[in-house]
């Protein structure tokens, strides 16, 4: 099966390189629809209190979706929702709708951008600078997302530089890491995640305003989701890496959130895991009531603790 998986992945990757970016989602779906996913052989620790000391964090990445009308409805739904108070909530609209969302959404929810340029603005066609994002009222930016890595072609070093610049200008960073299916099946999950973490660690002067988002690429937009045990295993390893390579203080206070087909049905079970400090949500964040349910899954962690 592994040989077949590798061949299928390579074939689809070759196809992706010759297609427009709009085909990227179908690329990932095609790769994974015919594949089975390994389950973790390690059992859960059985402890469900938060290992980190940070506040539960839920971000909604709206990606390249929405119109003025649909976003107005989504914002209205979120404004009407009853949200648990002890959760930091962030939404990341497409760039062209940031101002609309900022001017209409409740102050309870902060605004993130989905990307930013590596330095000051200037003659960089199509890019958005950190300074422009701050001018619109953004507090956060998502950097290192798998679609930026594997579709656009951003590498670890470039992502690290972008992160350092955003932090230096006062934006918080949702720093994404995660492995491809091929890498998971080859037993390289930790190696890949640690390599990506090291690129962040080598570039940033401080971890004070960073949230780490673990998003296994094989679970993004595919309907496949890591089991709670699989996600917990990686989150615990990431926290241990921070403890050994940065500091115990950073390991404790840095929030490590999970992304990859999170929805209202699975968020409560995922939230119970000790090292899962929240979520980065894609498609489900485009539905106000469902996103509210995911935000309120913090109650599962509180009950379990």
mmCIF file of C-alpha atoms in Angstrom:
data_model
loop_
_atom_site.group_PDB
_atom_site.id
_atom_site.type_symbol
_atom_site.label_atom_id
_atom_site.label_comp_id
_atom_site.label_asym_id
_atom_site.label_seq_id
_atom_site.Cartn_x
_atom_site.Cartn_y
_atom_site.Cartn_z
ATOM 1 C CA UNK A 1 0.000 0.000 0.000
ATOM 2 C CA UNK A 2 2.882 2.385 0.805
ATOM 3 C CA UNK A 3 4.329 1.979 -2.688
ATOM 4 C CA UNK A 4 0.925 2.623 -4.236
ATOM 5 C CA UNK A 5 0.442 5.679 -2.012
ATOM 6 C CA UNK A 6 3.804 7.141 -3.017
ATOM 7 C CA UNK A 7 3.120 6.551 -6.696
ATOM 8 C CA UNK A 8 -0.320 8.153 -6.450
ATOM 9 C CA UNK A 9 1.056 11.125 -4.544
ATOM 10 C CA UNK A 10 3.843 11.691 -7.084
ATOM 11 C CA UNK A 11 1.406 11.437 -9.996
ATOM 12 C CA UNK A 12 -0.950 13.986 -8.450
ATOM 13 C CA UNK A 13 1.923 16.304 -7.537
ATOM 14 C CA UNK A 14 3.114 16.282 -11.172
ATOM 15 C CA UNK A 15 -0.441 17.077 -12.211
ATOM 16 C CA UNK A 16 -0.685 19.906 -9.677
ATOM 17 C CA UNK A 17 2.446 21.586 -11.021
ATOM 18 C CA UNK A 18 0.828 21.897 -14.446
ATOM 19 C CA UNK A 19 -2.535 23.176 -13.213
ATOM 20 C CA UNK A 20 -3.753 26.534 -11.863
ATOM 21 C CA UNK A 21 -3.825 27.077 -8.123
ATOM 22 C CA UNK A 22 -7.612 26.680 -8.121
ATOM 23 C CA UNK A 23 -6.998 22.957 -8.597
ATOM 24 C CA UNK A 24 -5.016 22.594 -5.378
ATOM 25 C CA UNK A 25 -7.961 21.582 -3.208
ATOM 26 C CA UNK A 26 -9.045 18.880 -5.629
ATOM 27 C CA UNK A 27 -5.409 17.747 -5.783
ATOM 28 C CA UNK A 28 -5.339 17.050 -2.054
ATOM 29 C CA UNK A 29 -8.750 15.404 -2.162
ATOM 30 C CA UNK A 30 -7.763 13.171 -5.071
ATOM 31 C CA UNK A 31 -4.606 12.054 -3.307
ATOM 32 C CA UNK A 32 -6.380 11.089 -0.126
ATOM 33 C CA UNK A 33 -9.727 9.812 -1.304
ATOM 34 C CA UNK A 34 -8.230 6.479 -2.339
ATOM 35 C CA UNK A 35 -5.996 6.063 0.676
ATOM 36 C CA UNK A 36 -6.464 4.623 4.126
ATOM 37 C CA UNK A 37 -4.952 6.433 7.073
ATOM 38 C CA UNK A 38 -2.903 4.764 9.775
ATOM 39 C CA UNK A 39 -4.146 4.937 13.324
ATOM 40 C CA UNK A 40 -1.806 5.754 16.159
ATOM 41 C CA UNK A 41 -0.426 2.750 17.988
ATOM 42 C CA UNK A 42 0.119 4.854 21.082
ATOM 43 C CA UNK A 43 -2.727 5.161 23.579
ATOM 44 C CA UNK A 44 -3.882 8.478 24.986
ATOM 45 C CA UNK A 45 -2.239 9.584 28.195
ATOM 46 C CA UNK A 46 -5.626 9.576 29.857
ATOM 47 C CA UNK A 47 -5.000 13.055 31.297
ATOM 48 C CA UNK A 48 -7.134 15.804 29.842
ATOM 49 C CA UNK A 49 -6.180 18.981 31.682
ATOM 50 C CA UNK A 50 -4.408 21.563 29.508
ATOM 51 C CA UNK A 51 -0.673 20.962 29.534
ATOM 52 C CA UNK A 52 -0.011 24.546 28.486
ATOM 53 C CA UNK A 53 -0.776 27.579 30.587
ATOM 54 C CA UNK A 54 -2.249 29.697 27.762
ATOM 55 C CA UNK A 55 -5.890 30.507 27.087
ATOM 56 C CA UNK A 56 -7.838 28.282 24.667
ATOM 57 C CA UNK A 57 -7.500 29.710 21.145
ATOM 58 C CA UNK A 58 -9.755 29.200 18.119
ATOM 59 C CA UNK A 59 -9.043 30.709 14.719
ATOM 60 C CA UNK A 60 -11.211 30.649 11.617
ATOM 61 C CA UNK A 61 -9.308 30.656 8.326
ATOM 62 C CA UNK A 62 -11.791 31.691 5.644
ATOM 63 C CA UNK A 63 -9.178 31.195 2.899
ATOM 64 C CA UNK A 64 -10.237 32.386 -0.586
ATOM 65 C CA UNK A 65 -13.974 32.211 0.117
ATOM 66 C CA UNK A 66 -16.897 34.594 0.383
ATOM 67 C CA UNK A 67 -18.616 37.603 -1.129
ATOM 68 C CA UNK A 68 -19.681 40.845 0.522
ATOM 69 C CA UNK A 69 -23.153 39.411 1.074
ATOM 70 C CA UNK A 70 -22.108 35.987 2.367
ATOM 71 C CA UNK A 71 -19.553 37.524 4.698
ATOM 72 C CA UNK A 72 -22.143 39.985 6.036
ATOM 73 C CA UNK A 73 -24.368 37.027 6.930
ATOM 74 C CA UNK A 74 -21.474 35.127 8.525
ATOM 75 C CA UNK A 75 -20.521 38.130 10.627
ATOM 76 C CA UNK A 76 -24.155 38.583 11.687
ATOM 77 C CA UNK A 77 -24.320 34.936 12.753
ATOM 78 C CA UNK A 78 -21.133 35.299 14.793
ATOM 79 C CA UNK A 79 -22.326 38.531 16.384
ATOM 80 C CA UNK A 80 -25.498 36.765 17.543
ATOM 81 C CA UNK A 81 -23.714 33.670 18.829
ATOM 82 C CA UNK A 82 -23.202 33.029 22.521
ATOM 83 C CA UNK A 83 -19.507 32.309 22.949
ATOM 84 C CA UNK A 84 -17.701 30.962 26.000
ATOM 85 C CA UNK A 85 -15.773 33.825 27.621
ATOM 86 C CA UNK A 86 -12.469 32.037 28.260
ATOM 87 C CA UNK A 87 -11.504 31.546 24.602
ATOM 88 C CA UNK A 88 -9.449 33.803 22.333
ATOM 89 C CA UNK A 89 -11.284 33.941 18.990
ATOM 90 C CA UNK A 90 -9.769 35.126 15.714
ATOM 91 C CA UNK A 91 -11.080 35.115 12.136
ATOM 92 C CA UNK A 92 -9.004 35.505 8.968
ATOM 93 C CA UNK A 93 -11.069 36.885 6.068
ATOM 94 C CA UNK A 94 -9.700 37.275 2.543
ATOM 95 C CA UNK A 95 -7.635 40.469 2.302
ATOM 96 C CA UNK A 96 -10.298 42.358 0.324
ATOM 97 C CA UNK A 97 -12.895 41.841 3.082
ATOM 98 C CA UNK A 98 -10.744 42.572 6.136
ATOM 99 C CA UNK A 99 -12.007 46.146 6.450
ATOM 100 C CA UNK A 100 -15.635 45.066 6.065
ATOM 101 C CA UNK A 101 -15.273 42.435 8.773
ATOM 102 C CA UNK A 102 -13.295 44.656 11.117
ATOM 103 C CA UNK A 103 -15.966 47.360 10.931
ATOM 104 C CA UNK A 104 -18.901 45.032 11.546
ATOM 105 C CA UNK A 105 -17.807 42.153 13.782
ATOM 106 C CA UNK A 106 -18.055 42.147 17.555
ATOM 107 C CA UNK A 107 -15.001 43.301 19.507
ATOM 108 C CA UNK A 108 -15.068 39.855 21.093
ATOM 109 C CA UNK A 109 -13.444 38.482 17.900
ATOM 110 C CA UNK A 110 -10.069 39.676 16.643
ATOM 111 C CA UNK A 111 -8.965 39.872 13.010
ATOM 112 C CA UNK A 112 -6.133 37.969 11.388
ATOM 113 C CA UNK A 113 -4.666 38.141 7.906
ATOM 114 C CA UNK A 114 -3.940 34.965 5.961
ATOM 115 C CA UNK A 115 -0.460 36.023 4.855
ATOM 116 C CA UNK A 116 1.964 38.957 4.886
ATOM 117 C CA UNK A 117 5.060 40.111 3.045
ATOM 118 C CA UNK A 118 8.564 39.479 4.386
ATOM 119 C CA UNK A 119 9.415 43.160 4.924
ATOM 120 C CA UNK A 120 8.233 46.688 4.358
ATOM 121 C CA UNK A 121 5.924 47.383 1.457
ATOM 122 C CA UNK A 122 7.084 48.722 -1.879
ATOM 123 C CA UNK A 123 7.404 47.380 -5.412
ATOM 124 C CA UNK A 124 6.048 43.906 -4.620
ATOM 125 C CA UNK A 125 3.067 43.316 -6.880
ATOM 126 C CA UNK A 126 0.252 41.409 -5.240
ATOM 127 C CA UNK A 127 1.747 41.423 -1.741
ATOM 128 C CA UNK A 128 0.324 42.882 1.471
ATOM 129 C CA UNK A 129 2.619 44.436 4.064
ATOM 130 C CA UNK A 130 2.408 44.042 7.819
ATOM 131 C CA UNK A 131 2.067 47.809 8.087
ATOM 132 C CA UNK A 132 -1.023 47.755 5.865
ATOM 133 C CA UNK A 133 -2.540 44.944 7.913
ATOM 134 C CA UNK A 134 -2.008 46.891 11.133
ATOM 135 C CA UNK A 135 -3.573 49.942 9.494
ATOM 136 C CA UNK A 136 -6.721 47.860 8.926
ATOM 137 C CA UNK A 137 -6.781 46.713 12.542
ATOM 138 C CA UNK A 138 -5.376 43.192 12.193
ATOM 139 C CA UNK A 139 -3.889 41.684 15.344
ATOM 140 C CA UNK A 140 -2.706 38.382 13.870
ATOM 141 C CA UNK A 141 -1.387 36.787 10.688
ATOM 142 C CA UNK A 142 -1.308 33.137 9.604
ATOM 143 C CA UNK A 143 2.138 32.137 8.304
ATOM 144 C CA UNK A 144 3.518 28.829 7.048
ATOM 145 C CA UNK A 145 0.151 27.336 6.106
ATOM 146 C CA UNK A 146 0.526 24.170 4.027
ATOM 147 C CA UNK A 147 -1.151 25.791 1.027
ATOM 148 C CA UNK A 148 1.519 28.488 1.096
ATOM 149 C CA UNK A 149 4.243 25.867 1.505
ATOM 150 C CA UNK A 150 3.126 23.196 -0.958
ATOM 151 C CA UNK A 151 1.087 25.149 -3.506
ATOM 152 C CA UNK A 152 2.776 28.558 -3.562
ATOM 153 C CA UNK A 153 6.232 27.157 -2.802
ATOM 154 C CA UNK A 154 7.301 29.062 0.315
ATOM 155 C CA UNK A 155 10.197 27.374 2.135
ATOM 156 C CA UNK A 156 11.056 27.163 5.829
ATOM 157 C CA UNK A 157 13.649 29.941 5.756
ATOM 158 C CA UNK A 158 11.363 32.408 3.974
ATOM 159 C CA UNK A 159 8.497 31.636 6.353
ATOM 160 C CA UNK A 160 10.824 32.168 9.310
ATOM 161 C CA UNK A 161 11.852 35.590 7.989
ATOM 162 C CA UNK A 162 8.218 36.579 7.430
ATOM 163 C CA UNK A 163 7.406 35.534 10.972
ATOM 164 C CA UNK A 164 10.272 37.515 12.469
ATOM 165 C CA UNK A 165 9.219 40.650 10.597
ATOM 166 C CA UNK A 166 5.548 40.342 11.562
ATOM 167 C CA UNK A 167 6.477 39.907 15.212
ATOM 168 C CA UNK A 168 8.897 42.855 15.091
ATOM 169 C CA UNK A 169 6.027 45.046 13.901
ATOM 170 C CA UNK A 170 3.642 43.911 16.626
ATOM 171 C CA UNK A 171 1.467 41.314 14.882
ATOM 172 C CA UNK A 172 0.795 37.980 16.532
ATOM 173 C CA UNK A 173 1.646 34.968 14.379
ATOM 174 C CA UNK A 174 -0.262 31.711 13.944
ATOM 175 C CA UNK A 175 2.706 29.589 12.870
ATOM 176 C CA UNK A 176 1.653 26.494 10.936
ATOM 177 C CA UNK A 177 3.487 23.174 10.756
ATOM 178 C CA UNK A 178 2.501 19.735 9.482
ATOM 179 C CA UNK A 179 3.479 16.731 7.399
ATOM 180 C CA UNK A 180 2.319 15.353 4.060
ATOM 181 C CA UNK A 181 0.709 11.919 3.915
ATOM 182 C CA UNK A 182 3.818 10.520 2.239
ATOM 183 C CA UNK A 183 5.926 11.784 5.131
ATOM 184 C CA UNK A 184 3.590 10.346 7.771
ATOM 185 C CA UNK A 185 3.584 6.938 6.116
ATOM 186 C CA UNK A 186 7.392 7.048 6.000
ATOM 187 C CA UNK A 187 7.507 7.678 9.757
ATOM 188 C CA UNK A 188 8.801 11.235 9.289
ATOM 189 C CA UNK A 189 6.038 13.185 11.043
ATOM 190 C CA UNK A 190 8.196 14.347 13.945
ATOM 191 C CA UNK A 191 11.218 15.048 11.722
ATOM 192 C CA UNK A 192 9.180 17.314 9.437
ATOM 193 C CA UNK A 193 7.417 19.145 12.257
ATOM 194 C CA UNK A 194 10.670 19.673 14.166
ATOM 195 C CA UNK A 195 12.403 20.949 11.016
ATOM 196 C CA UNK A 196 9.628 23.480 10.508
ATOM 197 C CA UNK A 197 9.712 24.454 14.184
ATOM 198 C CA UNK A 198 13.476 24.984 14.029
ATOM 199 C CA UNK A 199 13.047 27.428 11.140
ATOM 200 C CA UNK A 200 10.731 29.501 13.315
ATOM 201 C CA UNK A 201 13.012 29.195 16.351
ATOM 202 C CA UNK A 202 16.077 30.244 14.365
ATOM 203 C CA UNK A 203 14.354 33.396 13.132
ATOM 204 C CA UNK A 204 12.280 34.776 16.001
ATOM 205 C CA UNK A 205 13.634 36.747 18.961
ATOM 206 C CA UNK A 206 10.722 35.769 21.220
ATOM 207 C CA UNK A 207 7.801 33.337 21.361
ATOM 208 C CA UNK A 208 5.608 35.750 23.326
ATOM 209 C CA UNK A 209 3.125 36.340 20.515
ATOM 210 C CA UNK A 210 3.170 33.028 18.643
ATOM 211 C CA UNK A 211 0.512 30.320 18.469
ATOM 212 C CA UNK A 212 1.620 27.055 16.847
ATOM 213 C CA UNK A 213 -0.931 25.350 14.588
ATOM 214 C CA UNK A 214 -0.299 21.680 13.844
ATOM 215 C CA UNK A 215 -2.122 20.850 10.614
ATOM 216 C CA UNK A 216 -1.356 17.465 9.046
ATOM 217 C CA UNK A 217 -1.581 18.185 5.330
ATOM 218 C CA UNK A 218 -3.420 14.952 4.631
ATOM 219 C CA UNK A 219 -6.280 16.151 6.847
ATOM 220 C CA UNK A 220 -6.758 19.624 5.364
ATOM 221 C CA UNK A 221 -9.903 19.920 3.252
ATOM 222 C CA UNK A 222 -10.096 16.161 2.751
ATOM 223 C CA UNK A 223 -12.677 15.244 5.372
ATOM 224 C CA UNK A 224 -10.019 13.090 7.023
ATOM 225 C CA UNK A 225 -9.084 14.115 10.537
ATOM 226 C CA UNK A 226 -6.339 12.893 12.812
ATOM 227 C CA UNK A 227 -7.700 10.838 15.678
ATOM 228 C CA UNK A 228 -7.555 12.586 19.045
ATOM 229 C CA UNK A 229 -4.709 10.230 19.963
ATOM 230 C CA UNK A 230 -2.743 11.010 16.793
ATOM 231 C CA UNK A 231 -3.141 14.744 17.299
ATOM 232 C CA UNK A 232 -2.255 14.540 20.996
ATOM 233 C CA UNK A 233 0.880 12.526 20.223
ATOM 234 C CA UNK A 234 2.209 15.216 17.870
ATOM 235 C CA UNK A 235 1.168 18.107 20.111
ATOM 236 C CA UNK A 236 2.952 16.523 23.083
ATOM 237 C CA UNK A 237 6.057 16.016 20.943
ATOM 238 C CA UNK A 238 5.963 19.648 19.797
ATOM 239 C CA UNK A 239 5.712 20.855 23.390
ATOM 240 C CA UNK A 240 8.602 18.590 24.369
ATOM 241 C CA UNK A 241 10.670 19.978 21.468
ATOM 242 C CA UNK A 242 10.041 23.508 22.689
ATOM 243 C CA UNK A 243 11.063 22.514 26.209
ATOM 244 C CA UNK A 244 14.317 20.951 25.029
ATOM 245 C CA UNK A 245 15.234 23.468 22.324
ATOM 246 C CA UNK A 246 13.800 26.774 23.536
ATOM 247 C CA UNK A 247 12.802 26.727 27.212
ATOM 248 C CA UNK A 248 10.409 25.109 29.647
ATOM 249 C CA UNK A 249 8.659 28.472 30.050
ATOM 250 C CA UNK A 250 8.025 28.787 26.317
ATOM 251 C CA UNK A 251 6.840 25.168 26.155
ATOM 252 C CA UNK A 252 4.312 25.840 28.894
ATOM 253 C CA UNK A 253 2.911 29.146 27.691
ATOM 254 C CA UNK A 254 2.904 28.579 23.908
ATOM 255 C CA UNK A 255 -0.490 27.461 22.683
ATOM 256 C CA UNK A 256 -0.458 24.520 20.275
ATOM 257 C CA UNK A 257 -3.693 24.302 18.306
ATOM 258 C CA UNK A 258 -4.911 21.633 15.888
ATOM 259 C CA UNK A 259 -6.207 22.101 12.342
ATOM 260 C CA UNK A 260 -7.370 19.670 9.692
ATOM 261 C CA UNK A 261 -11.073 19.036 9.002
ATOM 262 C CA UNK A 262 -12.114 20.209 12.468
ATOM 263 C CA UNK A 263 -15.893 20.477 12.727
ATOM 264 C CA UNK A 264 -18.721 20.609 15.243
ATOM 265 C CA UNK A 265 -18.848 16.817 15.457
ATOM 266 C CA UNK A 266 -15.218 16.131 16.331
ATOM 267 C CA UNK A 267 -14.069 19.276 18.141
ATOM 268 C CA UNK A 268 -15.260 18.232 21.605
ATOM 269 C CA UNK A 269 -13.291 14.974 21.592
ATOM 270 C CA UNK A 270 -10.206 16.696 20.224
ATOM 271 C CA UNK A 271 -10.497 19.461 22.821
ATOM 272 C CA UNK A 272 -10.298 16.924 25.644
ATOM 273 C CA UNK A 273 -6.704 16.098 24.761
ATOM 274 C CA UNK A 274 -4.159 17.470 27.201
ATOM 275 C CA UNK A 275 -1.896 19.253 24.719
ATOM 276 C CA UNK A 276 -4.549 20.545 22.303
ATOM 277 C CA UNK A 277 -4.988 24.202 23.208
ATOM 278 C CA UNK A 278 -7.534 25.089 20.538
ATOM 279 C CA UNK A 279 -8.146 24.901 16.801
ATOM 280 C CA UNK A 280 -7.433 26.490 13.450
ATOM 281 C CA UNK A 281 -10.617 25.862 11.481
ATOM 282 C CA UNK A 282 -11.098 25.990 7.723
ATOM 283 C CA UNK A 283 -14.395 25.169 6.022
ATOM 284 C CA UNK A 284 -16.421 24.868 9.219
ATOM 285 C CA UNK A 285 -15.509 28.457 10.154
ATOM 286 C CA UNK A 286 -17.607 29.662 7.193
ATOM 287 C CA UNK A 287 -20.750 28.508 9.013
ATOM 288 C CA UNK A 288 -21.460 30.762 11.976
ATOM 289 C CA UNK A 289 -23.378 28.318 14.198
ATOM 290 C CA UNK A 290 -20.893 25.492 13.569
ATOM 291 C CA UNK A 291 -17.908 27.732 14.257
ATOM 292 C CA UNK A 292 -19.560 28.833 17.509
ATOM 293 C CA UNK A 293 -19.945 25.179 18.518
ATOM 294 C CA UNK A 294 -16.243 24.611 17.882
ATOM 295 C CA UNK A 295 -15.337 27.692 19.937
ATOM 296 C CA UNK A 296 -17.528 26.449 22.766
ATOM 297 C CA UNK A 297 -15.878 23.027 22.724
ATOM 298 C CA UNK A 298 -13.640 24.503 25.415
ATOM 299 C CA UNK A 299 -16.364 23.308 27.789
ATOM 300 C CA UNK A 300 -15.347 19.715 27.012
ATOM 301 C CA UNK A 301 -11.857 20.480 28.195
ATOM 302 C CA UNK A 302 -13.152 22.138 31.345
ATOM 303 C CA UNK A 303 -15.490 19.232 32.126
ATOM 304 C CA UNK A 304 -12.797 16.672 31.412
ATOM 305 C CA UNK A 305 -10.273 18.515 33.528
#
